[in-house]
Amino acid sequence: MRSKIVAGNWKMNKNLAETEALLTELAAKLPDTEAEVMVAPTYVNLSGAIRTLEGSAIQVIAQNMHFADSGAYTGEISADMLIHIRIDTVILGHSERRAYFGEDDEILAKKVGTALEKNMRVMFCFGEELEDRKSGNHFSVVEAQLKNALFDLPSSAWGNIILAYEPVWAIGTGETASPEQAQEMHAFIRKTIAEAYDTAIANQVSVLYGGSVKPSNAEEIFSKPDVDGGLIGGASLVADDFVAIIKAI
Ligand code: PGA
C-alpha cells in the first residue's frame, strides 16, 4: 500500500514567530489521519519548526537543497546540513525553482542523486505549462521531466521518491486541474514509470497533486484512484484550511 501524504509548501512566507504560531495551532488541531502530514517552512525556520513540533506527528521537510556536499556556494544549503537537524525529506524541482532560479532537468538530476545518496526522501515536483496543455503536449512534457531527472536511477532508489504533479497553470492561480485531468495525468505517470521500470514500482510510488488545492476541492481530487494526496501552497498557510484538506484524504 502506498503512503497517502498531505504536505504544505510554505514557500517564502512566515517569520519565526508566525511559524511557531501556525505550527502550534496545526499540531493542536491535527485530525486523526492515515496520511503522513508534512510542512515545509523556509530554511531559516526549519530548526524552530522542529522544536515547536517536538512530539507531534507532523514532519518538517525542506523546500530545496544544493547538490554539492559543501563548499563555495554562497547562500546554499547542503543535504548534510538538513540531515543534521533531522530533516529527511526535501522538495526538489518545484516549478518556481525551475522558473525563477534556472533549475533545469540536469541540475535536478544531480540534486535528486545527492539527496538519495544521503538516504533522504525526495518529493520531486514536475508539471506542464499552460501552453503545453493548450498545444496538447502535456503528456510528452511530463514524460521528459520524469525521464531526464529520474529514469537513470536504479530501481532500489524508488522507495525514497515521492512524486508531486503540479501543472504550472494551476499553481497559485485559483485554477485547479479538474479531478479527471489530475487522474488522467497520474495514471499516465504510473504507466510511464511501469514502462521504464515495472508495475510494482509504478504502483508503489505516491503521486501527489498540487495546484490550488483547497478545502472545497480536496475531497474530489483525493478521491481519484491514482491521487495519493496533495502538495498544498496557499491553503497550507491557514491552519483551518490545511486541517480541512487533511481531513479530506
Ligand atoms: P498552491 O501552490 O496550492 O498555492 O497553488 C501549490 C504549490 O506550489 O506547491
Coordinates of N, CA and C and ligand atoms in Angstrom, one line a residue:
M1 N 0.8 -1.2 0.0 CA 0.0 0.0 0.0 C 0.9 1.3 0.0
R2 N 0.6 2.1 -1.0 CA 1.5 3.3 -1.0 C 0.9 4.4 0.0
S3 N 1.9 5.2 0.5 CA 1.5 6.2 1.5 C 0.6 7.3 1.0
K4 N -0.3 7.7 1.8 CA -1.0 8.9 1.5 C -0.3 10.1 2.2
I5 N -0.2 11.2 1.5 CA 0.6 12.3 2.0 C -0.1 13.6 1.8
V6 N -0.1 14.5 2.8 CA -0.5 15.9 2.6 C 0.6 16.8 3.1
A7 N 1.2 17.5 2.2 CA 2.3 18.4 2.5 C 2.0 19.8 2.2
G8 N 2.5 20.7 3.2 CA 2.3 22.1 3.0 C 3.6 22.8 2.6
N9 N 3.6 23.4 1.4 CA 4.8 24.1 0.9 C 4.6 25.6 1.3
W10 N 5.3 26.1 2.3 CA 5.0 27.4 2.8 C 5.7 28.5 1.9
K11 N 6.6 28.1 1.0 CA 7.4 29.0 0.1 C 8.0 30.1 1.0
M12 N 8.1 31.3 0.5 CA 8.8 32.4 1.3 C 7.8 33.1 2.1
N13 N 7.1 32.4 3.1 CA 6.1 33.0 3.9 C 6.4 32.6 5.4
K14 N 6.0 33.5 6.3 CA 6.0 33.3 7.7 C 7.4 33.5 8.3
N15 N 7.5 34.4 9.3 CA 8.7 34.6 10.0 C 8.7 33.6 11.2
L16 N 9.7 33.6 12.0 CA 9.8 32.6 13.1 C 8.6 32.6 14.0
A17 N 8.2 33.8 14.5 CA 7.1 33.8 15.4 C 5.8 33.3 14.7
E18 N 5.7 33.7 13.5 CA 4.5 33.2 12.8 C 4.5 31.7 12.5
T19 N 5.7 31.2 12.2 CA 5.9 29.8 12.0 C 5.5 29.0 13.3
E20 N 6.0 29.5 14.4 CA 5.7 28.8 15.7 C 4.2 28.8 16.0
A21 N 3.6 30.0 15.7 CA 2.2 30.1 16.0 C 1.3 29.2 15.1
L22 N 1.7 29.2 13.8 CA 0.9 28.3 12.9 C 1.1 26.9 13.2
L23 N 2.3 26.5 13.5 CA 2.5 25.1 13.8 C 1.9 24.6 15.1
T24 N 1.9 25.5 16.1 CA 1.2 25.2 17.4 C -0.2 25.0 17.2
E25 N -0.8 25.8 16.4 CA -2.3 25.7 16.1 C -2.5 24.4 15.3
L26 N -1.7 24.2 14.3 CA -1.8 23.0 13.5 C -1.7 21.7 14.3
A27 N -0.7 21.7 15.2 CA -0.5 20.5 16.0 C -1.7 20.2 16.9
A28 N -2.2 21.3 17.4 CA -3.4 21.2 18.3 C -4.6 20.7 17.5
K29 N -4.7 21.1 16.3 CA -5.9 20.7 15.5 C -5.8 19.5 14.6
L30 N -4.6 18.9 14.6 CA -4.3 17.8 13.7 C -5.3 16.7 13.9
P31 N -6.0 16.3 12.8 CA -7.0 15.3 13.0 C -6.3 13.9 12.9
D32 N -7.0 12.9 13.4 CA -6.6 11.5 13.2 C -6.6 11.2 11.7
T33 N -5.5 10.8 11.2 CA -5.4 10.5 9.8 C -4.5 9.4 9.4
E34 N -4.8 8.7 8.3 CA -3.8 7.7 7.9 C -2.7 8.3 7.0
A35 N -2.9 9.6 6.7 CA -1.9 10.3 5.8 C -0.6 10.7 6.6
E36 N 0.5 10.8 5.9 CA 1.7 11.5 6.5 C 1.4 13.0 6.3
V37 N 1.6 13.7 7.3 CA 1.4 15.2 7.2 C 2.8 15.9 7.3
M38 N 3.1 16.7 6.4 CA 4.4 17.4 6.3 C 4.2 18.9 6.1
V39 N 5.2 19.7 6.6 CA 5.2 21.1 6.4 C 6.6 21.5 5.9
A40 N 6.7 22.4 5.0 CA 8.0 22.9 4.5 C 8.1 24.4 4.7
P41 N 8.5 24.8 6.0 CA 8.8 26.2 6.2 C 10.1 26.6 5.5
T42 N 10.4 27.9 5.5 CA 11.6 28.4 4.9 C 12.8 27.9 5.7
Y43 N 14.0 27.9 5.1 CA 15.2 27.3 5.7 C 15.4 27.8 7.1
V44 N 15.4 29.2 7.2 CA 15.8 29.8 8.5 C 14.9 29.4 9.6
N45 N 13.8 28.9 9.3 CA 12.9 28.5 10.4 C 12.7 27.0 10.6
L46 N 13.5 26.2 9.9 CA 13.4 24.7 10.0 C 13.7 24.2 11.4
S47 N 14.8 24.7 12.0 CA 15.1 24.2 13.4 C 14.0 24.6 14.4
G48 N 13.6 25.9 14.2 CA 12.5 26.3 15.1 C 11.2 25.5 14.9
A49 N 10.9 25.2 13.7 CA 9.7 24.3 13.4 C 9.9 23.0 14.1
I50 N 11.0 22.4 14.0 CA 11.3 21.1 14.6 C 11.1 21.1 16.1
R51 N 11.6 22.2 16.7 CA 11.4 22.3 18.1 C 10.0 22.5 18.5
T52 N 9.3 23.3 17.7 CA 7.8 23.5 18.0 C 7.0 22.2 17.9
L53 N 7.4 21.4 16.9 CA 6.6 20.2 16.7 C 7.1 18.9 17.4
E54 N 8.1 19.1 18.3 CA 8.5 18.0 19.1 C 7.3 17.2 19.7
G55 N 7.3 15.9 19.4 CA 6.2 15.1 19.9 C 5.0 15.1 19.0
S56 N 5.0 15.9 18.0 CA 3.8 15.8 17.1 C 4.1 14.9 15.9
A57 N 3.1 14.4 15.2 CA 3.3 13.5 14.1 C 3.6 14.3 12.8
I58 N 3.5 15.6 12.9 CA 3.8 16.4 11.7 C 5.3 16.4 11.4
Q59 N 5.6 16.1 10.2 CA 7.0 16.1 9.8 C 7.4 17.4 9.1
V60 N 8.6 17.8 9.4 CA 9.2 19.1 8.8 C 10.1 18.7 7.7
I61 N 9.8 19.2 6.5 CA 10.6 18.9 5.3 C 11.2 20.2 4.8
A62 N 12.2 20.1 3.9 CA 12.8 21.3 3.3 C 12.3 21.6 1.9
Q63 N 12.4 22.8 1.5 CA 11.9 23.2 0.2 C 12.9 23.0 -1.0
N64 N 14.1 22.8 -0.6 CA 15.2 22.8 -1.6 C 16.5 22.4 -1.0
M65 N 17.5 22.1 -1.8 CA 18.9 21.9 -1.3 C 19.8 22.0 -2.5
H66 N 21.1 22.1 -2.2 CA 22.1 22.1 -3.3 C 22.6 20.7 -3.5
F67 N 23.2 20.5 -4.7 CA 23.7 19.1 -5.0 C 25.1 18.8 -4.4
A68 N 25.8 19.9 -4.1 CA 27.2 19.7 -3.6 C 27.2 19.3 -2.2
D69 N 28.2 18.6 -1.7 CA 28.3 18.3 -0.3 C 28.6 19.5 0.6
S70 N 29.4 20.4 0.1 CA 29.8 21.5 0.9 C 30.6 22.4 0.0
G71 N 31.1 23.6 0.4 CA 32.0 24.4 -0.4 C 31.5 25.8 -0.7
A72 N 32.1 26.4 -1.7 CA 31.9 27.8 -2.0 C 30.6 28.0 -2.9
Y73 N 29.5 27.9 -2.2 CA 28.2 28.1 -2.9 C 27.4 29.0 -2.0
T74 N 27.8 30.3 -2.0 CA 27.1 31.3 -1.1 C 25.6 31.2 -1.2
G75 N 25.0 31.2 -0.1 CA 23.6 31.2 0.0 C 22.9 29.8 -0.1
E76 N 23.7 28.8 -0.3 CA 23.1 27.5 -0.5 C 23.1 26.6 0.8
I77 N 22.4 25.5 0.8 CA 22.2 24.6 1.9 C 22.5 23.2 1.4
S78 N 23.2 22.4 2.2 CA 23.6 21.0 1.7 C 22.6 20.0 2.4
A79 N 22.7 18.8 1.8 CA 21.9 17.7 2.4 C 22.3 17.4 3.8
D80 N 23.7 17.4 4.0 CA 24.1 17.1 5.4 C 23.6 18.1 6.4
M81 N 23.5 19.4 6.0 CA 23.0 20.4 7.0 C 21.6 20.1 7.3
L82 N 20.8 19.6 6.4 CA 19.4 19.2 6.7 C 19.4 18.0 7.5
I83 N 20.1 17.0 7.2 CA 20.1 15.7 7.9 C 20.5 16.0 9.4
H84 N 21.5 16.9 9.6 CA 22.0 17.2 10.9 C 20.9 17.8 11.8
I85 N 19.9 18.5 11.2 CA 18.8 19.0 12.1 C 17.6 18.0 12.0
R86 N 17.8 16.8 11.5 CA 16.8 15.8 11.5 C 15.7 16.0 10.4
I87 N 16.1 16.6 9.3 CA 15.2 16.7 8.2 C 15.6 15.6 7.2
D88 N 14.6 14.7 6.9 CA 15.0 13.6 6.0 C 14.2 13.6 4.6
T89 N 13.5 14.7 4.4 CA 12.7 14.8 3.1 C 12.9 16.2 2.5
V90 N 13.1 16.2 1.2 CA 13.3 17.5 0.6 C 12.5 17.6 -0.7
I91 N 11.9 18.8 -0.9 CA 11.2 19.0 -2.1 C 12.2 19.4 -3.2
L92 N 12.2 18.9 -4.3 CA 13.1 19.3 -5.4 C 12.3 19.4 -6.7
G93 N 12.7 20.4 -7.5 CA 12.1 20.6 -8.8 C 10.8 21.4 -8.8
H94 N 10.5 22.1 -7.8 CA 9.3 22.9 -7.8 C 9.3 23.9 -9.0
S95 N 8.2 24.1 -9.5 CA 8.1 25.0 -10.8 C 8.7 26.4 -10.5
E96 N 8.6 26.9 -9.3 CA 9.2 28.2 -9.0 C 10.7 28.1 -9.0
R97 N 11.3 27.0 -8.6 CA 12.7 26.8 -8.7 C 13.1 26.7 -10.1
R98 N 12.3 26.0 -10.9 CA 12.7 25.9 -12.3 C 12.5 27.3 -13.0
A99 N 11.5 28.0 -12.7 CA 11.2 29.2 -13.5 C 12.1 30.4 -13.1
Y100 N 12.3 30.6 -11.7 CA 12.9 31.8 -11.3 C 14.4 31.6 -10.9
F101 N 14.8 30.3 -10.7 CA 16.2 30.1 -10.3 C 16.9 29.2 -11.3
G102 N 16.4 29.1 -12.4 CA 17.1 28.4 -13.5 C 17.4 26.9 -13.3
E103 N 16.6 26.2 -12.5 CA 16.9 24.8 -12.2 C 16.3 24.0 -13.4
D104 N 17.2 23.4 -14.1 CA 16.8 22.5 -15.3 C 16.9 21.1 -14.9
D105 N 16.5 20.2 -15.9 CA 16.5 18.8 -15.6 C 17.8 18.3 -15.1
E106 N 18.9 18.8 -15.7 CA 20.3 18.4 -15.4 C 20.6 18.7 -14.0
I107 N 20.3 19.9 -13.6 CA 20.6 20.3 -12.2 C 19.8 19.4 -11.2
L108 N 18.5 19.2 -11.6 CA 17.6 18.5 -10.7 C 18.0 17.0 -10.6
A109 N 18.5 16.5 -11.7 CA 19.0 15.1 -11.6 C 20.2 15.0 -10.6
K110 N 21.0 16.0 -10.6 CA 22.1 16.0 -9.7 C 21.6 16.1 -8.2
K111 N 20.7 17.0 -8.0 CA 20.1 17.2 -6.7 C 19.5 15.9 -6.2
V112 N 18.7 15.3 -7.1 CA 18.0 14.1 -6.7 C 19.0 13.0 -6.3
G113 N 20.1 12.9 -7.1 CA 21.1 11.9 -6.9 C 21.8 12.1 -5.5
T114 N 22.1 13.4 -5.2 CA 22.7 13.7 -3.9 C 21.8 13.3 -2.8
A115 N 20.6 13.8 -2.9 CA 19.6 13.5 -1.8 C 19.5 12.0 -1.5
L116 N 19.3 11.2 -2.6 CA 19.1 9.8 -2.4 C 20.4 9.1 -1.9
E117 N 21.5 9.6 -2.4 CA 22.8 9.1 -1.9 C 22.9 9.2 -0.4
K118 N 22.3 10.3 0.1 CA 22.4 10.6 1.6 C 21.2 10.0 2.3
N119 N 20.5 9.1 1.6 CA 19.3 8.4 2.2 C 18.2 9.3 2.5
M120 N 18.1 10.5 1.9 CA 16.9 11.4 2.1 C 15.8 10.9 1.2
R121 N 14.6 11.3 1.5 CA 13.4 11.1 0.6 C 13.3 12.4 -0.2
V122 N 13.0 12.2 -1.5 CA 12.8 13.3 -2.4 C 11.3 13.4 -2.8
M123 N 10.8 14.6 -2.6 CA 9.5 14.9 -3.2 C 9.7 15.7 -4.5
F124 N 9.6 15.0 -5.6 CA 10.0 15.5 -6.9 C 8.8 16.1 -7.6
C125 N 8.9 17.5 -7.8 CA 7.8 18.2 -8.5 C 8.0 18.4 -10.0
F126 N 7.0 18.3 -10.7 CA 7.0 18.5 -12.2 C 5.6 18.8 -12.7
G127 N 5.5 19.3 -13.9 CA 4.2 19.6 -14.4 C 4.4 20.5 -15.6
E128 N 3.4 20.5 -16.5 CA 3.4 21.3 -17.7 C 3.0 22.7 -17.5
E129 N 3.4 23.6 -18.5 CA 2.9 25.0 -18.5 C 1.6 25.0 -19.3
L130 N 0.9 26.2 -19.2 CA -0.4 26.3 -19.9 C -0.2 26.0 -21.4
E131 N 0.8 26.6 -22.0 CA 1.0 26.4 -23.4 C 1.1 25.0 -23.8
D132 N 1.8 24.2 -22.9 CA 2.0 22.8 -23.2 C 0.6 22.1 -23.3
R133 N -0.2 22.5 -22.3 CA -1.5 21.8 -22.3 C -2.4 22.2 -23.4
K134 N -2.3 23.5 -23.7 CA -3.1 24.0 -24.9 C -2.7 23.4 -26.2
S135 N -1.4 23.1 -26.3 CA -1.0 22.5 -27.6 C -1.0 21.0 -27.5
G136 N -1.5 20.5 -26.4 CA -1.6 19.0 -26.3 C -0.3 18.3 -26.1
N137 N 0.7 19.1 -25.6 CA 2.0 18.4 -25.4 C 2.2 18.1 -23.9
H138 N 1.1 18.2 -23.1 CA 1.4 18.0 -21.6 C 1.9 16.6 -21.3
F139 N 1.5 15.6 -22.0 CA 2.0 14.2 -21.6 C 3.5 14.1 -22.0
S140 N 3.8 14.6 -23.1 CA 5.3 14.5 -23.5 C 6.2 15.3 -22.6
V141 N 5.7 16.5 -22.2 CA 6.5 17.4 -21.3 C 6.7 16.6 -20.0
V142 N 5.6 16.1 -19.4 CA 5.7 15.4 -18.1 C 6.6 14.2 -18.3
E143 N 6.5 13.5 -19.3 CA 7.3 12.3 -19.6 C 8.8 12.7 -19.6
A144 N 9.1 13.8 -20.3 CA 10.5 14.2 -20.4 C 11.0 14.6 -19.1
Q145 N 10.2 15.3 -18.3 CA 10.7 15.8 -17.0 C 11.0 14.6 -16.1
L146 N 10.2 13.6 -16.1 CA 10.5 12.4 -15.3 C 11.7 11.7 -15.8
K147 N 11.7 11.5 -17.1 CA 12.8 10.7 -17.7 C 14.2 11.4 -17.4
N148 N 14.2 12.7 -17.7 CA 15.5 13.4 -17.6 C 16.1 13.5 -16.1
A149 N 15.2 13.6 -15.2 CA 15.7 13.7 -13.8 C 15.7 12.4 -13.0
L150 N 14.9 11.4 -13.4 CA 14.7 10.3 -12.5 C 15.0 8.9 -13.1
F151 N 14.9 8.8 -14.5 CA 14.9 7.4 -15.0 C 16.3 6.8 -15.2
D152 N 17.3 7.5 -14.7 CA 18.6 6.9 -14.7 C 18.8 6.3 -13.3
L153 N 17.9 6.5 -12.4 CA 18.0 5.9 -11.0 C 17.8 4.4 -11.0
P154 N 18.5 3.7 -10.1 CA 18.3 2.3 -10.0 C 16.9 2.0 -9.4
S155 N 16.4 0.9 -9.7 CA 15.0 0.6 -9.1 C 15.0 0.8 -7.6
S156 N 16.1 0.4 -6.9 CA 16.1 0.5 -5.5 C 15.9 1.9 -4.9
A157 N 16.2 2.9 -5.8 CA 16.0 4.3 -5.3 C 14.6 4.7 -5.2
W158 N 13.7 4.0 -5.9 CA 12.3 4.5 -5.9 C 11.5 4.4 -4.6
G159 N 12.0 3.6 -3.7 CA 11.4 3.6 -2.4 C 11.5 4.9 -1.6
N160 N 12.4 5.8 -2.1 CA 12.6 7.1 -1.4 C 12.1 8.3 -2.3
I161 N 11.3 7.9 -3.3 CA 10.8 9.0 -4.2 C 9.3 9.2 -3.9
I162 N 8.9 10.4 -3.8 CA 7.5 10.8 -3.8 C 7.4 11.7 -5.0
L163 N 6.3 11.6 -5.8 CA 6.1 12.5 -6.9 C 5.0 13.5 -6.6
A164 N 5.2 14.7 -7.1 CA 4.1 15.7 -7.0 C 3.9 16.3 -8.4
Y165 N 2.8 15.9 -9.0 CA 2.4 16.5 -10.3 C 1.7 17.9 -10.0
E166 N 2.3 18.9 -10.5 CA 1.8 20.3 -10.3 C 1.8 21.0 -11.6
P167 N 0.6 21.0 -12.3 CA 0.5 21.8 -13.5 C 0.8 23.2 -13.2
V168 N 1.7 23.8 -13.9 CA 2.2 25.2 -13.6 C 1.0 26.2 -13.7
W169 N 0.1 26.0 -14.6 CA -1.1 26.9 -14.8 C -2.0 26.8 -13.6
A170 N -1.9 25.8 -12.7 CA -2.8 25.7 -11.6 C -2.2 26.2 -10.3
I171 N -0.9 26.6 -10.3 CA -0.2 26.9 -9.0 C -0.4 28.4 -8.7
G172 N -1.1 28.6 -7.5 CA -1.3 29.9 -7.0 C -2.3 30.8 -7.9
T173 N -3.0 30.1 -8.8 CA -3.8 30.8 -9.7 C -5.3 30.7 -9.4
G174 N -5.6 29.8 -8.5 CA -7.0 29.6 -8.1 C -7.6 28.6 -9.1
E175 N -6.9 28.4 -10.2 CA -7.4 27.4 -11.3 C -6.9 26.0 -10.9
T176 N -7.7 25.1 -10.7 CA -7.3 23.7 -10.4 C -7.5 22.8 -11.6
A177 N -6.6 21.9 -11.8 CA -6.9 20.8 -12.8 C -8.2 20.1 -12.3
S178 N -9.0 19.7 -13.2 CA -10.2 19.0 -12.7 C -9.8 17.7 -12.1
P179 N -10.6 17.1 -11.3 CA -10.2 15.8 -10.7 C -9.9 14.8 -11.9
E180 N -10.7 14.9 -13.0 CA -10.5 14.0 -14.1 C -9.1 14.2 -14.8
Q181 N -8.8 15.5 -14.9 CA -7.5 15.8 -15.5 C -6.3 15.3 -14.6
A182 N -6.5 15.5 -13.3 CA -5.5 15.0 -12.4 C -5.4 13.5 -12.5
Q183 N -6.5 12.8 -12.5 CA -6.5 11.3 -12.5 C -5.8 10.9 -13.9
E184 N -6.2 11.5 -15.0 CA -5.7 11.1 -16.3 C -4.1 11.2 -16.3
M185 N -3.6 12.4 -15.7 CA -2.2 12.5 -15.7 C -1.5 11.6 -14.8
H186 N -2.1 11.4 -13.6 CA -1.5 10.5 -12.6 C -1.4 9.0 -13.2
A187 N -2.5 8.6 -13.9 CA -2.4 7.3 -14.5 C -1.4 7.2 -15.5
F188 N -1.2 8.3 -16.3 CA -0.2 8.4 -17.3 C 1.2 8.3 -16.7
I189 N 1.4 9.0 -15.5 CA 2.7 8.9 -14.8 C 3.0 7.5 -14.4
R190 N 2.0 6.8 -13.9 CA 2.3 5.4 -13.4 C 2.6 4.5 -14.6
K191 N 1.9 4.8 -15.8 CA 2.1 4.0 -16.9 C 3.6 4.2 -17.4
T192 N 4.0 5.5 -17.4 CA 5.4 5.8 -17.9 C 6.4 5.1 -17.0
I193 N 6.2 5.1 -15.7 CA 7.1 4.5 -14.8 C 7.1 3.0 -15.0
A194 N 5.9 2.4 -15.2 CA 5.8 1.0 -15.4 C 6.6 0.6 -16.6
E195 N 6.6 1.4 -17.7 CA 7.3 1.1 -18.9 C 8.8 1.2 -18.7
A196 N 9.2 2.3 -17.9 CA 10.7 2.5 -17.7 C 11.2 1.5 -16.6
Y197 N 10.4 1.1 -15.7 CA 10.8 0.1 -14.6 C 9.9 -1.1 -14.6
D198 N 9.0 -1.1 -13.7 CA 8.0 -2.2 -13.7 C 6.7 -1.7 -13.0
T199 N 5.7 -2.5 -13.0 CA 4.4 -2.1 -12.4 C 4.5 -2.1 -10.9
A200 N 5.4 -2.9 -10.3 CA 5.5 -2.8 -8.8 C 5.9 -1.5 -8.4
I201 N 6.9 -0.9 -9.1 CA 7.4 0.4 -8.7 C 6.4 1.5 -9.0
A202 N 5.7 1.3 -10.2 CA 4.7 2.3 -10.6 C 3.6 2.3 -9.6
N203 N 3.2 1.2 -9.0 CA 2.1 1.1 -8.1 C 2.5 1.5 -6.7
Q204 N 3.8 1.5 -6.4 CA 4.2 1.7 -5.0 C 4.5 3.2 -4.8
V205 N 4.8 3.9 -5.8 CA 5.2 5.3 -5.6 C 4.0 6.2 -5.3
S206 N 4.1 7.1 -4.3 CA 3.0 8.0 -4.1 C 3.0 9.2 -5.1
V207 N 1.9 9.5 -5.7 CA 1.9 10.6 -6.6 C 0.9 11.6 -6.1
L208 N 1.4 12.8 -5.7 CA 0.6 13.8 -5.1 C 0.1 14.8 -6.2
Y209 N -1.0 15.4 -6.0 CA -1.4 16.5 -6.9 C -1.2 17.9 -6.2
G210 N -0.7 18.8 -6.9 CA -0.6 20.2 -6.4 C -1.0 21.2 -7.4
G211 N -1.6 22.3 -6.8 CA -2.1 23.4 -7.7 C -3.5 23.8 -7.2
S212 N -3.5 24.9 -6.4 CA -4.8 25.4 -5.9 C -5.7 24.4 -5.3
V213 N -5.1 23.5 -4.5 CA -5.9 22.6 -3.7 C -6.4 23.4 -2.5
K214 N -7.7 23.3 -2.2 CA -8.3 24.0 -1.1 C -9.4 23.1 -0.5
P215 N -9.9 23.5 0.7 CA -10.9 22.7 1.3 C -12.1 22.3 0.4
S216 N -12.5 23.2 -0.5 CA -13.7 23.0 -1.3 C -13.4 21.9 -2.4
N217 N -12.2 21.7 -2.8 CA -12.0 20.8 -3.9 C -11.1 19.5 -3.6
A218 N -10.6 19.5 -2.3 CA -9.6 18.5 -1.9 C -10.3 17.1 -2.0
E219 N -11.5 17.0 -1.5 CA -12.1 15.6 -1.4 C -12.2 15.0 -2.7
E220 N -12.7 15.8 -3.7 CA -13.0 15.2 -5.0 C -11.6 14.8 -5.7
I221 N -10.6 15.7 -5.5 CA -9.3 15.4 -6.1 C -8.7 14.1 -5.5
F222 N -8.8 14.1 -4.1 CA -8.2 12.9 -3.4 C -9.0 11.6 -3.6
S223 N -10.2 11.7 -4.1 CA -11.0 10.5 -4.3 C -10.5 9.7 -5.5
K224 N -9.7 10.3 -6.4 CA -9.3 9.7 -7.6 C -8.3 8.6 -7.3
P225 N -8.4 7.4 -7.9 CA -7.6 6.3 -7.5 C -6.1 6.4 -7.6
D226 N -5.6 7.3 -8.5 CA -4.1 7.4 -8.7 C -3.6 8.7 -8.0
V227 N -4.5 9.4 -7.2 CA -4.0 10.6 -6.5 C -3.8 10.2 -5.0
D228 N -2.6 10.3 -4.5 CA -2.3 9.8 -3.2 C -2.2 10.9 -2.2
G229 N -2.6 12.1 -2.5 CA -2.6 13.2 -1.6 C -2.2 14.5 -2.3
G230 N -1.8 15.5 -1.6 CA -1.5 16.8 -2.2 C -0.3 17.5 -1.7
L231 N 0.2 18.4 -2.5 CA 1.2 19.4 -2.1 C 0.5 20.7 -2.2
I232 N 0.4 21.3 -1.0 CA -0.5 22.5 -0.8 C 0.3 23.7 -0.6
G233 N 0.0 24.8 -1.4 CA 0.7 26.0 -1.2 C -0.1 26.9 -0.3
G234 N -0.8 27.9 -0.9 CA -1.5 28.9 -0.2 C -2.4 28.4 0.9
A235 N -3.1 27.4 0.7 CA -4.1 26.9 1.7 C -3.4 26.3 2.9
S236 N -2.1 26.0 2.8 CA -1.4 25.4 3.9 C -0.9 26.5 4.9
L237 N -1.2 27.7 4.6 CA -0.8 28.8 5.5 C -1.9 29.2 6.4
V238 N -3.0 28.6 6.3 CA -4.1 28.8 7.2 C -4.5 27.5 7.9
A239 N -4.3 27.4 9.2 CA -4.4 26.1 9.9 C -5.7 25.4 9.6
D240 N -6.8 26.2 9.7 CA -8.1 25.5 9.5 C -8.3 25.0 8.1
D241 N -7.7 25.7 7.1 CA -7.8 25.2 5.7 C -7.0 23.9 5.5
F242 N -5.8 24.0 6.1 CA -4.9 22.8 5.9 C -5.5 21.6 6.6
V243 N -6.0 21.8 7.8 CA -6.7 20.7 8.6 C -7.8 20.2 7.8
A244 N -8.6 21.0 7.1 CA -9.8 20.6 6.3 C -9.3 19.7 5.2
I245 N -8.2 20.1 4.6 CA -7.6 19.3 3.5 C -7.1 18.0 4.0
I246 N -6.5 18.0 5.1 CA -6.0 16.7 5.7 C -7.2 15.8 5.9
K247 N -8.3 16.3 6.4 CA -9.5 15.5 6.7 C -10.1 15.0 5.4
A248 N -9.8 15.6 4.3 CA -10.4 15.2 3.0 C -9.8 14.0 2.5
I249 N -8.7 13.6 3.0 CA -8.0 12.4 2.4 C -8.6 11.1 2.9
Ligands
PGA1 P1 -0.9 26.5 -4.4 O1 0.7 26.0 -4.6 O2 -1.6 25.5 -3.6 O3 -0.8 27.8 -3.8 O4 -1.4 26.6 -5.9 C1 1.0 24.7 -4.7 C2 2.5 24.5 -4.8 O5 3.1 25.4 -5.4 O6 3.1 23.6 -4.3

